[in-house]
Coordinates of C-alpha atoms in Angstrom, one line a residue:
M69 CA -0.2 -0.1 0.0
R70 CA 1.7 3.3 -0.8
Y71 CA 0.2 5.5 1.7
P72 CA -0.7 3.0 4.5
F73 CA -1.2 5.6 6.9
L74 CA -4.4 6.7 4.9
V75 CA -6.0 3.3 5.2
F76 CA -5.3 3.3 9.0
R77 CA -7.0 6.8 9.1
H78 CA -10.2 5.3 7.6
K79 CA -10.2 2.1 9.6
T80 CA -9.7 3.8 12.9
H81 CA -12.5 6.4 11.9
F82 CA -14.7 3.1 10.8
S83 CA -14.2 1.5 14.0
F84 CA -14.8 4.7 16.0
V85 CA -18.2 5.0 14.6
V86 CA -19.2 1.4 14.7
S87 CA -18.2 1.5 18.4
G88 CA -20.2 4.7 19.1
L89 CA -23.2 3.1 17.3
T90 CA -23.2 0.1 19.4
L91 CA -22.9 1.9 22.6
A92 CA -25.6 4.3 21.8
V93 CA -27.9 1.2 21.1
L94 CA -26.8 -0.3 24.5
L95 CA -27.3 2.9 26.1
G96 CA -30.8 2.9 24.7
L97 CA -31.8 -0.6 25.5
S98 CA -30.3 0.3 29.0
A99 CA -32.6 3.4 29.0
C100 CA -35.5 1.3 28.1
S101 CA -34.7 -1.3 30.7
D102 CA -35.5 1.8 33.2
K103 CA -39.1 1.9 32.0
T104 CA -41.8 0.1 33.8
A105 CA -43.0 -3.0 32.1
E106 CA -46.1 -1.3 31.1
Q107 CA -44.1 1.4 29.2
Q108 CA -41.9 -1.2 27.3
N109 CA -43.1 -1.9 23.6
P110 CA -41.8 -4.8 21.9
A111 CA -42.4 -3.6 18.3
E112 CA -40.8 -0.3 19.1
L113 CA -37.6 -2.1 20.6
A114 CA -37.4 -4.3 17.4
A115 CA -37.6 -1.1 15.1
Q116 CA -34.7 0.7 16.8
A117 CA -32.5 -2.2 16.8
K118 CA -33.2 -2.8 12.9
L119 CA -32.3 0.7 12.5
A120 CA -29.3 0.6 14.2
A121 CA -28.2 -2.4 12.3
E122 CA -28.9 -0.6 8.9
Q123 CA -26.8 2.4 9.9
Q124 CA -23.9 0.3 11.0
A125 CA -23.9 -1.5 7.6
A126 CA -24.3 1.5 5.5
L127 CA -21.4 3.2 7.4
K128 CA -19.2 0.0 6.8
Q129 CA -20.1 -0.1 3.2
S130 CA -19.3 3.7 3.0
A131 CA -15.8 3.2 4.6
E132 CA -15.1 0.1 2.1
L133 CA -16.0 2.3 -1.1
D134 CA -13.5 5.1 0.6
E135 CA -10.7 2.6 0.9
R136 CA -11.2 0.9 -2.6
A137 CA -11.2 4.4 -4.1
E138 CA -7.9 5.3 -2.0
R139 CA -6.4 2.4 -3.5
Q140 CA -7.4 3.1 -6.8
A141 CA -6.0 6.3 -6.7
N142 CA -2.6 5.2 -5.5
R143 CA -2.6 2.5 -8.1
Q144 CA -3.1 5.4 -10.8
R145 CA -0.4 7.5 -9.0
D146 CA 2.0 4.7 -9.2
A147 CA 1.3 3.8 -12.8
A148 CA 1.7 7.3 -14.0
I149 CA 5.1 7.7 -12.4
V150 CA 6.2 4.3 -13.6
M151 CA 5.2 5.4 -17.2
H152 CA 6.9 8.7 -16.6
G153 CA 10.1 6.7 -15.9
Q154 CA 9.8 4.7 -18.7
A155 CA 9.5 7.2 -21.0
S156 CA 12.4 9.1 -19.4
S157 CA 14.6 5.7 -19.7
A158 CA 13.2 5.3 -23.3
K159 CA 14.5 8.7 -23.8
L160 CA 17.8 8.2 -22.2
R161 CA 18.4 5.2 -24.3
T162 CA 18.3 7.1 -27.3
M163 CA 21.0 9.5 -26.1
S164 CA 24.9 9.4 -26.4
A165 CA 26.8 7.9 -23.7
E166 CA 28.4 11.4 -23.1
S167 CA 25.0 13.0 -22.8
R168 CA 23.7 10.3 -20.6
A169 CA 26.3 10.9 -18.0
Y170 CA 24.7 14.2 -16.9
I171 CA 21.1 12.9 -17.1
A172 CA 19.5 12.1 -13.5
Q173 CA 18.1 8.7 -13.1
P174 CA 14.4 8.1 -13.1
A175 CA 12.3 8.5 -10.1
A176 CA 12.0 5.0 -9.6
T177 CA 15.6 4.3 -9.0
I178 CA 16.0 7.5 -6.6
S179 CA 16.0 5.1 -3.6
A180 CA 19.1 3.4 -4.9
A181 CA 21.2 6.7 -5.1
P182 CA 23.3 6.0 -1.8
A183 CA 24.5 2.7 -3.0
L184 CA 25.0 4.1 -6.3
N185 CA 27.3 6.9 -4.9
R186 CA 29.5 4.3 -3.2
D187 CA 29.9 2.2 -6.4
W188 CA 31.5 5.1 -8.6
P189 CA 35.1 4.4 -9.4
G190 CA 37.0 6.2 -7.0
A191 CA 34.2 7.9 -5.1
V192 CA 35.2 6.5 -1.6
P193 CA 34.4 8.0 1.7
P194 CA 37.4 10.3 2.1
D195 CA 37.8 9.6 5.8
R196 CA 38.8 5.9 5.5
N197 CA 42.0 7.5 3.9
R198 CA 44.8 8.8 6.1
F199 CA 46.1 12.0 5.3
E200 CA 48.1 13.6 8.3
K201 CA 47.2 17.1 9.0
Q202 CA 50.3 19.6 8.9
V203 CA 50.6 22.8 11.2
Q204 CA 51.4 25.4 8.7
N205 CA 54.7 27.3 9.2
G206 CA 54.0 30.6 11.0
I207 CA 55.7 34.0 10.4
M208 CA 59.1 34.4 12.1
V209 CA 60.6 37.5 13.1
A210 CA 64.3 37.7 12.1
G211 CA 65.4 39.8 15.0
E212 CA 64.3 37.0 17.1
I213 CA 64.9 33.8 15.3
P214 CA 67.0 34.8 12.4
V215 CA 67.8 31.2 11.5
S216 CA 65.7 28.6 9.6
T217 CA 66.7 24.9 9.1
F218 CA 65.1 22.0 7.5
A219 CA 66.0 18.9 5.5
I220 CA 65.1 18.7 1.9
D221 CA 62.5 16.5 0.5
V222 CA 61.9 14.9 -3.0
D223 CA 58.6 13.0 -2.7
T224 CA 55.9 14.0 -4.9
G225 CA 52.9 11.7 -3.5
S226 CA 50.9 14.9 -2.2
Y227 CA 50.7 16.0 -5.7
T228 CA 49.6 13.1 -7.6
T229 CA 47.0 12.2 -4.7
L230 CA 45.7 15.7 -5.1
R231 CA 45.3 15.2 -8.9
R232 CA 43.3 12.3 -8.3
M233 CA 40.8 13.9 -5.9
L234 CA 40.4 16.9 -8.2
K235 CA 39.8 14.5 -11.2
E236 CA 37.2 12.8 -9.1
G237 CA 35.3 15.9 -8.0
R238 CA 36.4 16.6 -4.4
L239 CA 38.9 18.6 -2.6
P240 CA 41.6 17.7 0.0
A241 CA 40.9 17.9 3.9
K242 CA 42.2 21.2 4.9
D243 CA 46.1 21.5 6.0
T244 CA 46.7 17.9 4.5
L245 CA 48.6 18.8 1.5
R246 CA 52.6 18.9 1.7
V247 CA 53.3 21.9 -0.4
E248 CA 57.0 20.9 -1.2
E249 CA 55.9 17.6 -2.6
M250 CA 53.8 19.7 -5.0
L251 CA 56.8 21.8 -5.7
N252 CA 59.0 19.1 -6.3
Y253 CA 56.8 17.2 -8.5
F254 CA 57.9 19.6 -11.6
S255 CA 61.4 20.0 -13.1
Y256 CA 62.8 23.4 -13.5
D257 CA 65.5 25.0 -15.8
D258 CA 68.3 25.2 -13.1
P259 CA 71.8 24.7 -14.3
L260 CA 73.3 21.3 -13.7
P261 CA 76.6 21.0 -11.5
G262 CA 79.9 20.9 -12.9
K263 CA 81.9 17.7 -12.9
N264 CA 84.2 18.7 -10.2
D265 CA 81.5 20.4 -8.0
A266 CA 79.0 19.2 -5.5
P267 CA 76.5 16.4 -6.7
F268 CA 73.8 19.4 -7.0
S269 CA 73.8 22.9 -8.1
V270 CA 72.2 25.6 -6.0
T271 CA 69.9 28.8 -7.7
T272 CA 68.5 31.7 -5.7
E273 CA 65.8 34.1 -7.0
L274 CA 64.3 37.1 -5.5
A275 CA 60.9 38.7 -6.6
P276 CA 57.7 40.5 -5.3
S277 CA 55.3 38.0 -3.8
P278 CA 52.0 37.2 -5.7
Y279 CA 50.5 36.5 -2.4
N280 CA 50.8 39.6 -0.2
D281 CA 51.5 42.9 -1.0
D282 CA 54.9 44.7 0.2
M283 CA 56.5 41.2 0.4
M284 CA 59.1 39.3 -1.3
L285 CA 59.4 35.7 -2.2
L286 CA 62.8 33.9 -2.4
R287 CA 63.3 30.8 -4.4
I288 CA 66.2 28.2 -3.6
G289 CA 66.7 25.5 -6.1
L290 CA 68.8 22.5 -6.1
K291 CA 69.4 20.3 -9.2
G292 CA 71.2 16.9 -9.0
Y293 CA 73.5 15.7 -11.5
E294 CA 71.9 13.4 -14.3
Q295 CA 72.9 10.0 -15.1
S296 CA 71.3 7.4 -17.8
K297 CA 70.5 4.0 -16.7
A298 CA 73.5 2.7 -18.5
E299 CA 75.8 4.6 -16.1
L300 CA 74.0 3.3 -12.9
G301 CA 75.8 0.3 -12.6
A302 CA 74.3 -2.8 -11.2
S303 CA 71.0 -2.9 -9.4
N304 CA 69.7 -5.3 -6.8
L305 CA 65.9 -4.6 -6.4
V306 CA 63.2 -6.4 -4.3
F307 CA 59.5 -5.8 -5.1
L308 CA 57.8 -6.1 -2.1
L309 CA 54.1 -5.9 -3.5
D310 CA 50.5 -6.0 -1.7
V311 CA 48.2 -8.6 -2.8
S312 CA 45.8 -8.4 0.0
G313 CA 42.3 -8.1 -0.8
S314 CA 42.2 -4.2 -0.8
M315 CA 44.4 -4.5 -3.8
A316 CA 41.7 -6.0 -5.8
S317 CA 40.4 -2.9 -7.8
P318 CA 41.8 -1.9 -11.3
D319 CA 43.6 1.0 -10.1
K320 CA 45.8 -0.9 -7.5
L321 CA 47.0 -4.6 -8.4
P322 CA 46.5 -4.6 -12.3
L323 CA 48.0 -0.9 -12.5
L324 CA 51.0 -2.0 -10.2
Q325 CA 51.5 -5.0 -12.3
T326 CA 51.8 -3.2 -15.4
A327 CA 53.9 -0.3 -14.0
L328 CA 56.5 -2.9 -12.7
K329 CA 56.4 -4.3 -16.1
M330 CA 57.5 -1.1 -17.7
L331 CA 60.5 -0.9 -15.1
T332 CA 61.8 -3.9 -15.6
Q333 CA 62.1 -3.2 -19.3
Q334 CA 64.9 -0.8 -18.3
L335 CA 66.9 -3.7 -16.6
D336 CA 69.8 -5.7 -18.0
A337 CA 71.7 -8.8 -17.2
Q338 CA 73.6 -7.3 -14.3
D339 CA 70.8 -6.5 -12.6
K340 CA 68.8 -8.9 -10.1
V341 CA 65.3 -8.7 -9.2
S342 CA 63.4 -10.4 -6.5
I343 CA 59.6 -10.4 -5.9
V344 CA 58.0 -10.8 -2.5
V345 CA 54.4 -10.8 -1.7
Y346 CA 52.3 -10.2 1.3
A347 CA 48.8 -10.7 2.3
G348 CA 47.9 -12.8 5.4
A349 CA 51.2 -14.1 5.1
A350 CA 54.4 -13.3 3.1
G351 CA 56.1 -15.4 0.3
V352 CA 58.8 -15.2 -2.3
V353 CA 57.8 -15.3 -5.8
L354 CA 61.2 -14.5 -7.5
D355 CA 64.5 -14.8 -5.8
G356 CA 67.2 -13.1 -7.9
A357 CA 65.9 -13.3 -11.2
A358 CA 68.3 -11.6 -14.0
G359 CA 66.9 -8.3 -14.9
N360 CA 67.1 -9.2 -18.8
D361 CA 64.6 -12.3 -18.4
T362 CA 61.4 -10.6 -19.3
Q363 CA 59.6 -13.8 -19.8
T364 CA 60.0 -14.8 -16.2
L365 CA 59.6 -11.4 -14.8
N366 CA 56.2 -10.9 -16.7
Y367 CA 55.0 -14.2 -16.2
A368 CA 55.7 -13.8 -12.2
L369 CA 53.8 -10.5 -12.1
E370 CA 50.9 -11.7 -14.2
Q371 CA 50.3 -14.6 -11.8
L372 CA 49.4 -12.2 -8.8
S373 CA 46.1 -12.1 -7.6
A374 CA 44.5 -10.3 -4.6
G375 CA 42.9 -11.6 -1.7
G376 CA 43.3 -11.7 2.2
S377 CA 44.2 -9.4 5.0
T378 CA 47.4 -7.1 4.9
N379 CA 50.8 -8.5 6.9
G380 CA 52.9 -5.8 5.5
A381 CA 55.3 -5.7 8.3
Q382 CA 56.2 -9.6 7.8
G383 CA 56.7 -8.8 4.0
I384 CA 59.2 -5.9 4.6
Q385 CA 61.3 -8.2 6.8
L386 CA 61.3 -11.0 4.1
A387 CA 62.2 -8.3 1.4
Y388 CA 65.3 -7.1 3.2
Q389 CA 66.3 -10.5 3.9
L390 CA 66.4 -11.0 -0.1
A391 CA 68.0 -7.6 -0.5
K392 CA 71.0 -8.6 1.9
K393 CA 71.2 -12.0 -0.1
H394 CA 72.0 -10.5 -3.6
F395 CA 73.5 -7.5 -1.9
V396 CA 75.7 -5.7 -4.5
E397 CA 78.7 -4.0 -3.3
G398 CA 79.1 -0.3 -4.9
G399 CA 75.7 -0.6 -6.8
I400 CA 72.3 0.1 -6.1
N401 CA 70.6 -2.0 -3.4
R402 CA 66.8 -1.1 -2.9
V403 CA 63.3 -2.5 -2.0
I404 CA 60.3 -0.9 -3.7
L405 CA 57.2 -1.2 -1.6
A406 CA 54.1 -1.0 -3.8
T407 CA 50.9 -0.9 -2.0
D408 CA 47.7 1.0 -1.0
G409 CA 49.2 1.5 2.7
D410 CA 46.7 -0.6 4.4
F411 CA 48.7 -2.6 7.0
N412 CA 46.4 -4.3 9.3
V413 CA 47.8 -7.5 10.6
G414 CA 51.3 -8.1 12.1
T415 CA 53.5 -5.0 12.9
T416 CA 51.1 -2.1 12.5
N417 CA 53.0 0.2 14.8
L418 CA 54.4 3.3 12.6
D419 CA 57.6 3.7 14.9
E420 CA 58.5 0.0 14.8
L421 CA 58.2 0.1 11.0
I422 CA 60.2 3.1 10.9
D423 CA 62.8 1.9 13.2
L424 CA 63.0 -1.5 10.9
V425 CA 63.3 0.7 7.7
S426 CA 65.9 3.1 9.3
M427 CA 68.3 0.1 10.4
Q428 CA 68.2 -1.5 7.0
K429 CA 69.3 2.0 5.6
Q430 CA 72.5 2.0 7.8
Q431 CA 73.3 -1.3 6.2
G432 CA 73.0 0.3 2.5
I433 CA 69.5 -0.6 1.6
G434 CA 67.2 1.9 0.8
L435 CA 63.4 1.9 0.6
T436 CA 61.1 3.5 -2.0
T437 CA 57.4 3.5 -1.9
L438 CA 54.9 3.5 -4.5
G439 CA 51.0 4.2 -3.5
F440 CA 48.1 2.6 -5.5
G441 CA 44.5 3.3 -5.2
M442 CA 42.2 4.9 -2.9
G443 CA 39.5 3.7 -0.1
D444 CA 41.8 2.8 2.7
Y445 CA 45.1 4.6 1.4
N446 CA 47.5 5.6 4.0
D447 CA 49.3 8.4 2.6
H448 CA 51.2 9.2 6.1
L449 CA 52.6 5.8 6.4
M450 CA 54.0 5.9 2.8
E451 CA 55.6 9.2 3.3
Q452 CA 57.3 8.3 6.5
L453 CA 58.5 5.0 5.6
A454 CA 60.1 6.4 2.4
D455 CA 61.8 9.5 4.2
K456 CA 63.3 7.1 6.8
G457 CA 64.3 4.7 4.0
N458 CA 66.5 6.9 1.8
G459 CA 64.0 7.0 -0.5
Q460 CA 61.6 8.5 -2.6
Y461 CA 57.4 8.3 -2.1
A462 CA 55.4 8.5 -5.2
Y463 CA 51.7 7.9 -5.7
I464 CA 51.1 6.1 -9.1
D465 CA 47.4 7.2 -10.2
S466 CA 47.7 6.3 -13.7
I467 CA 49.8 4.8 -16.7
N468 CA 51.5 8.1 -17.4
E469 CA 52.5 8.6 -13.7
A470 CA 54.0 4.7 -13.8
R471 CA 55.8 5.9 -17.0
K472 CA 57.4 9.3 -15.3
V473 CA 58.4 7.7 -12.3
L474 CA 59.9 4.4 -13.5
V475 CA 60.8 5.2 -16.9
E476 CA 61.8 8.6 -17.4
Q477 CA 62.9 9.3 -14.0
L478 CA 64.3 5.8 -13.3
S479 CA 67.8 7.1 -12.3
A480 CA 66.3 9.5 -9.7
T481 CA 64.2 6.8 -8.3
L482 CA 66.7 4.2 -7.8
L483 CA 70.2 6.3 -7.4
T484 CA 70.8 8.4 -4.4
I485 CA 73.6 10.8 -5.3
A486 CA 73.6 12.8 -1.7
K487 CA 72.2 11.9 1.5
E488 CA 71.2 13.9 4.5
V489 CA 71.0 17.2 2.6
K490 CA 69.9 20.1 5.0
V491 CA 69.1 23.6 4.2
Q492 CA 69.8 26.6 6.7
V493 CA 69.1 30.1 6.1
E494 CA 70.2 33.0 8.2
F495 CA 68.4 36.2 7.5
N496 CA 69.5 39.5 7.9
P497 CA 67.5 41.5 10.5
A498 CA 68.9 44.7 9.3
L499 CA 66.8 44.4 6.0
V500 CA 64.7 41.4 6.8
A501 CA 61.7 41.9 9.4
E502 CA 59.8 38.8 8.9
Y503 CA 60.0 35.3 6.9
R504 CA 57.8 32.5 6.4
L505 CA 58.8 29.1 4.7
I506 CA 56.3 27.7 2.6
G507 CA 56.0 23.7 3.2
Y508 CA 58.4 21.7 4.6
E509 CA 56.5 21.4 8.2
N510 CA 57.3 17.9 8.8
R511 CA 61.0 18.4 7.9
A512 CA 61.8 21.2 10.2
L513 CA 65.2 20.6 12.1
A514 CA 66.5 22.4 15.0
R515 CA 69.2 24.9 14.5
E516 CA 71.8 22.8 16.1
D517 CA 70.8 19.9 14.1
F518 CA 72.2 21.3 11.0
N519 CA 76.0 20.4 12.0
N520 CA 74.9 17.1 13.6
D521 CA 75.8 14.5 11.0
K522 CA 74.0 11.9 13.2
V523 CA 70.6 13.8 12.5
D524 CA 68.6 12.3 9.8
A525 CA 67.7 14.5 6.7
G526 CA 66.6 14.1 3.0
E527 CA 68.3 12.6 -0.1
I528 CA 68.5 13.8 -3.7
G529 CA 68.3 11.1 -6.5
A530 CA 70.0 11.4 -9.9
G531 CA 68.5 14.5 -11.8
H532 CA 66.1 15.6 -8.6
T533 CA 65.3 19.1 -8.4
V534 CA 64.3 20.4 -5.0
T535 CA 62.4 23.6 -4.6
A536 CA 61.7 26.0 -1.3
L537 CA 60.0 29.0 -1.3
Y538 CA 60.4 31.9 1.5
E539 CA 57.9 34.7 1.8
L540 CA 59.8 37.6 3.4
R541 CA 59.1 41.3 4.3
Y542 CA 61.6 44.0 4.7
V543 CA 62.2 46.3 7.6
D544 CA 60.9 49.4 5.7
A545 CA 57.7 47.7 4.3
G546 CA 55.3 48.3 6.9
N547 CA 52.1 46.1 7.8
L548 CA 54.4 44.0 10.0
A549 CA 52.5 41.1 11.5
N550 CA 54.4 41.1 14.6
D551 CA 55.1 44.3 16.9
K552 CA 58.4 45.6 17.1
L553 CA 60.2 44.8 20.1
R554 CA 60.7 47.7 22.8
Y555 CA 64.4 46.1 23.8
G556 CA 67.2 44.9 21.6
Y557 CA 68.9 45.6 18.7
N558 CA 68.2 49.3 17.5
P559 CA 69.1 49.6 13.5
K560 CA 69.2 53.5 14.1
T561 CA 72.3 53.4 16.3
G562 CA 74.5 52.8 13.6
N563 CA 76.6 50.1 15.5
E564 CA 75.5 47.4 13.2
K565 CA 77.2 44.0 12.8
Y566 CA 74.8 43.1 9.7
S567 CA 75.8 43.7 6.0
R568 CA 73.4 46.1 4.2
D569 CA 74.3 44.0 0.8
E570 CA 72.6 40.7 1.9
I571 CA 69.4 39.9 2.8
A572 CA 70.3 36.4 3.8
Y573 CA 73.1 33.9 4.1
L574 CA 72.2 30.2 2.6
K575 CA 74.0 27.1 4.0
L576 CA 73.7 23.3 3.0
R577 CA 75.3 20.3 4.2
Y578 CA 75.3 16.7 2.6
Q579 CA 77.0 13.5 2.7
L580 CA 78.2 11.4 -0.3
P581 CA 76.5 8.0 -0.5
D582 CA 79.4 6.2 0.9
E583 CA 80.6 8.6 3.2
A584 CA 79.5 9.5 6.8
Q585 CA 80.8 13.0 7.4
S586 CA 79.1 16.0 5.8
Q587 CA 80.5 18.7 3.3
L588 CA 79.4 22.2 3.7
L589 CA 78.4 24.9 0.9
S590 CA 77.5 28.5 1.7
Y591 CA 76.2 31.2 -0.5
P592 CA 75.3 35.0 0.1
I593 CA 72.0 35.9 -1.0
R594 CA 72.4 39.8 -2.2
A595 CA 69.6 42.4 -1.9
D596 CA 70.3 43.7 -5.4
Q597 CA 69.8 40.2 -7.1
R598 CA 66.1 41.2 -6.9
V599 CA 63.8 42.0 -9.8
K600 CA 61.4 45.0 -9.7
S601 CA 58.2 43.0 -10.4
L602 CA 57.1 39.4 -10.5
A603 CA 56.6 39.5 -14.3
Q604 CA 60.3 40.1 -14.6
A605 CA 60.8 36.8 -12.8
S606 CA 61.7 33.7 -14.5
D607 CA 58.9 31.1 -15.5
D608 CA 60.3 28.6 -13.1
F609 CA 60.0 31.4 -10.1
R610 CA 56.5 32.2 -11.4
F611 CA 55.2 28.6 -11.7
A612 CA 57.0 27.5 -8.4
A613 CA 55.2 30.3 -6.8
A614 CA 51.9 29.3 -8.6
V615 CA 52.2 25.7 -7.7
A616 CA 52.7 26.7 -3.9
G617 CA 49.7 29.1 -4.3
L618 CA 47.5 26.3 -5.2
G619 CA 48.8 24.2 -2.2
Q620 CA 48.1 27.2 0.3
L621 CA 44.3 27.9 -1.0
L622 CA 43.7 24.5 -0.9
N623 CA 45.1 24.1 2.6
Q624 CA 43.2 27.2 3.4
S625 CA 46.2 29.2 4.8
H626 CA 45.5 32.4 6.5
Y627 CA 48.4 33.8 5.3
L628 CA 47.5 34.7 1.9
H629 CA 45.7 38.4 1.7
Q630 CA 45.9 39.2 -1.9
F631 CA 45.7 36.1 -3.8
D632 CA 42.9 34.1 -4.9
Y633 CA 41.9 31.6 -8.0
N634 CA 41.8 34.3 -10.3
K635 CA 45.1 35.5 -9.6
L636 CA 46.3 32.0 -9.3
S637 CA 45.0 31.1 -12.9
A638 CA 46.7 34.2 -14.1
L639 CA 50.0 33.5 -12.7
T640 CA 50.2 29.9 -14.1
R641 CA 49.2 30.7 -17.5
S642 CA 52.1 33.3 -17.5
A643 CA 54.7 30.7 -16.6
L644 CA 53.9 27.6 -18.5
G645 CA 57.2 27.8 -20.7
E646 CA 58.2 25.3 -23.0
D647 CA 56.5 22.4 -21.0
T648 CA 57.6 19.6 -23.6
S649 CA 56.2 16.9 -21.4
G650 CA 52.7 18.9 -20.7
Y651 CA 52.7 18.6 -16.9
R652 CA 52.4 22.2 -16.4
H653 CA 49.3 22.5 -18.9
E654 CA 48.2 19.6 -16.9
F655 CA 48.5 21.6 -13.7
M656 CA 46.7 24.6 -15.3
Q657 CA 43.7 22.4 -15.8
L658 CA 43.9 21.3 -12.2
V659 CA 44.0 25.0 -11.2
D660 CA 40.7 25.5 -12.9
T661 CA 39.1 22.5 -11.5
A662 CA 40.0 23.4 -8.1
A663 CA 38.7 26.9 -8.4
A664 CA 35.3 25.6 -9.8
L665 CA 35.0 23.1 -6.9
A666 CA 36.0 25.6 -4.4
Q667 CA 33.3 27.9 -5.7
T668 CA 30.6 25.0 -5.5
Q669 CA 31.4 24.3 -1.7
R670 CA 30.8 28.0 -0.8
A671 CA 27.0 27.6 -1.7
P672 CA 25.2 26.2 1.1
I673 CA 23.4 23.0 0.6
K674 CA 20.1 22.1 2.2
K675 CA 20.9 18.7 3.4
S676 CA 17.2 17.7 4.4
F677 CA 13.9 18.8 3.5
D678 CA 10.1 17.6 4.5
A679 CA 8.5 16.5 1.6
G680 CA 5.5 15.2 3.3
D681 CA 3.5 12.8 1.4
K682 CA 4.7 14.3 -1.9
P683 CA 6.6 12.4 -4.3
F684 CA 10.2 13.1 -5.2
P685 CA 11.0 14.2 -7.9
P686 CA 7.7 16.1 -8.1
E687 CA 5.3 15.0 -10.6
D688 CA 4.8 17.0 -13.9
K689 CA 1.6 19.0 -13.7
P690 CA -0.6 20.0 -16.7
H691 CA -0.1 24.1 -17.2
Q692 CA -3.1 25.8 -15.6
Q693 CA -5.0 28.0 -17.8

């Protein structure tokens, strides 16, 4: 029954009427019984009883007629809705597939909408994924804290997970983007280091900030020397592959298999490949196969299937055992972990896993992490394991990304050219009032850590580029975020120990892969190297500023006062450069998508409404003349 409460209403009314008549008859008979025998007329009593029975029958018949009419009306209404839905479906079938994607389903399927939403490819509840929130770096007063120290980072996973989210029509949660990983996804046209120089070059640029008036933006760029696969030497690679049930979807294990086939095509006879898989338990699929044995490698990868829970810790231990077994002195020894990051059996404590990875790093075995899929994805785990394993964290969301990481950038992925790389910038309080490091929140180091070679830092691979941005405000700019101090250094006394020519002094420490003692590089950053306008800065400078700008907007940073999506779009389009690979143009499209999604989220949506007994969607009604 479509509206059972209507039937219940009539039945209740009917029972009430019948009960009332019966009561009235009984009361009447009772009243009659109070009369004397002489006053009682049998014929009169019989007539009253007959009348009551007739009235009761008439009311019952009327109620039944009302109920039948209600049922008929409901059937007609249901038939009209079904016919309307069938007509809509017939029309839908005549449209192109592209057009059908934008047409709502007929009313008859509305009740299935929640299940349909969960079945959309990639449209999973975002709170099941784990993206750690970052506490944004604040504005530092150069007169109080003139020194900023951090470890470099070459991970790119935060950018590619963002790209996937935007393509699926959703924005990341506030403060979950690591801006440095967005910056370092892209390559920049910085000069390569000389053969007898350090393993990476250092470039600095200074120009007006696009984010806030009266502020400057400082870019620090590092670029490692490049090396082809033929120059890498022998590689001992262990693929540690997650084949648990959570990896069953097409964007996980099938994509992983194709990606690793692309990697193995770059290997040769001197390379060794082992494969360890893990689900409820871990096992060895290949034990030191030759890198040029393509048939064996492809067959082993094709036989993988997903099922079971995820005992990742057991798999890591087994993978390191194989890496030690086939260890190559003077070569590349690396475990490549490919998973959705869902460790739910065995050692799941992050600190224990990090300790294991750090210990193996000291023995010359690095760890690279490749993330796949969404649903129960643990971005935080993947990033932390790679950081502690002298490796890179990349998220593979497509075949193109697999090609970029495992073919185009294979040397950078496999070969570390400098380890424990730290950056320290000392700002000159005579010229710089305030500064803010954009990104690198979880890579911050204490000032004294810079000279301590035992403190873990970041690594640079062959051909890697690393970019850091500081936003700063000069002393004479005004509009300071912090009040001036009453006590302390007074630049008006003339007794200055600071140079008026330098705004900052840049220092870097690094260790060569086979050494334990660091080497120091230092560079003054001069005030006269600034350009007068942002338009005069290099394409790389403006594009890096645009990438960091998107990250800050999506993180909902409260440090952007003169910057929005319109300015971001214009800045991006001004800095595309040659872009032979198309990555910058793709970023431009993501900017437009993010702007559109951010705009839709500004409009309040009424989560519920009272439709009463009206159908939804509402029925078509004839035009009233």
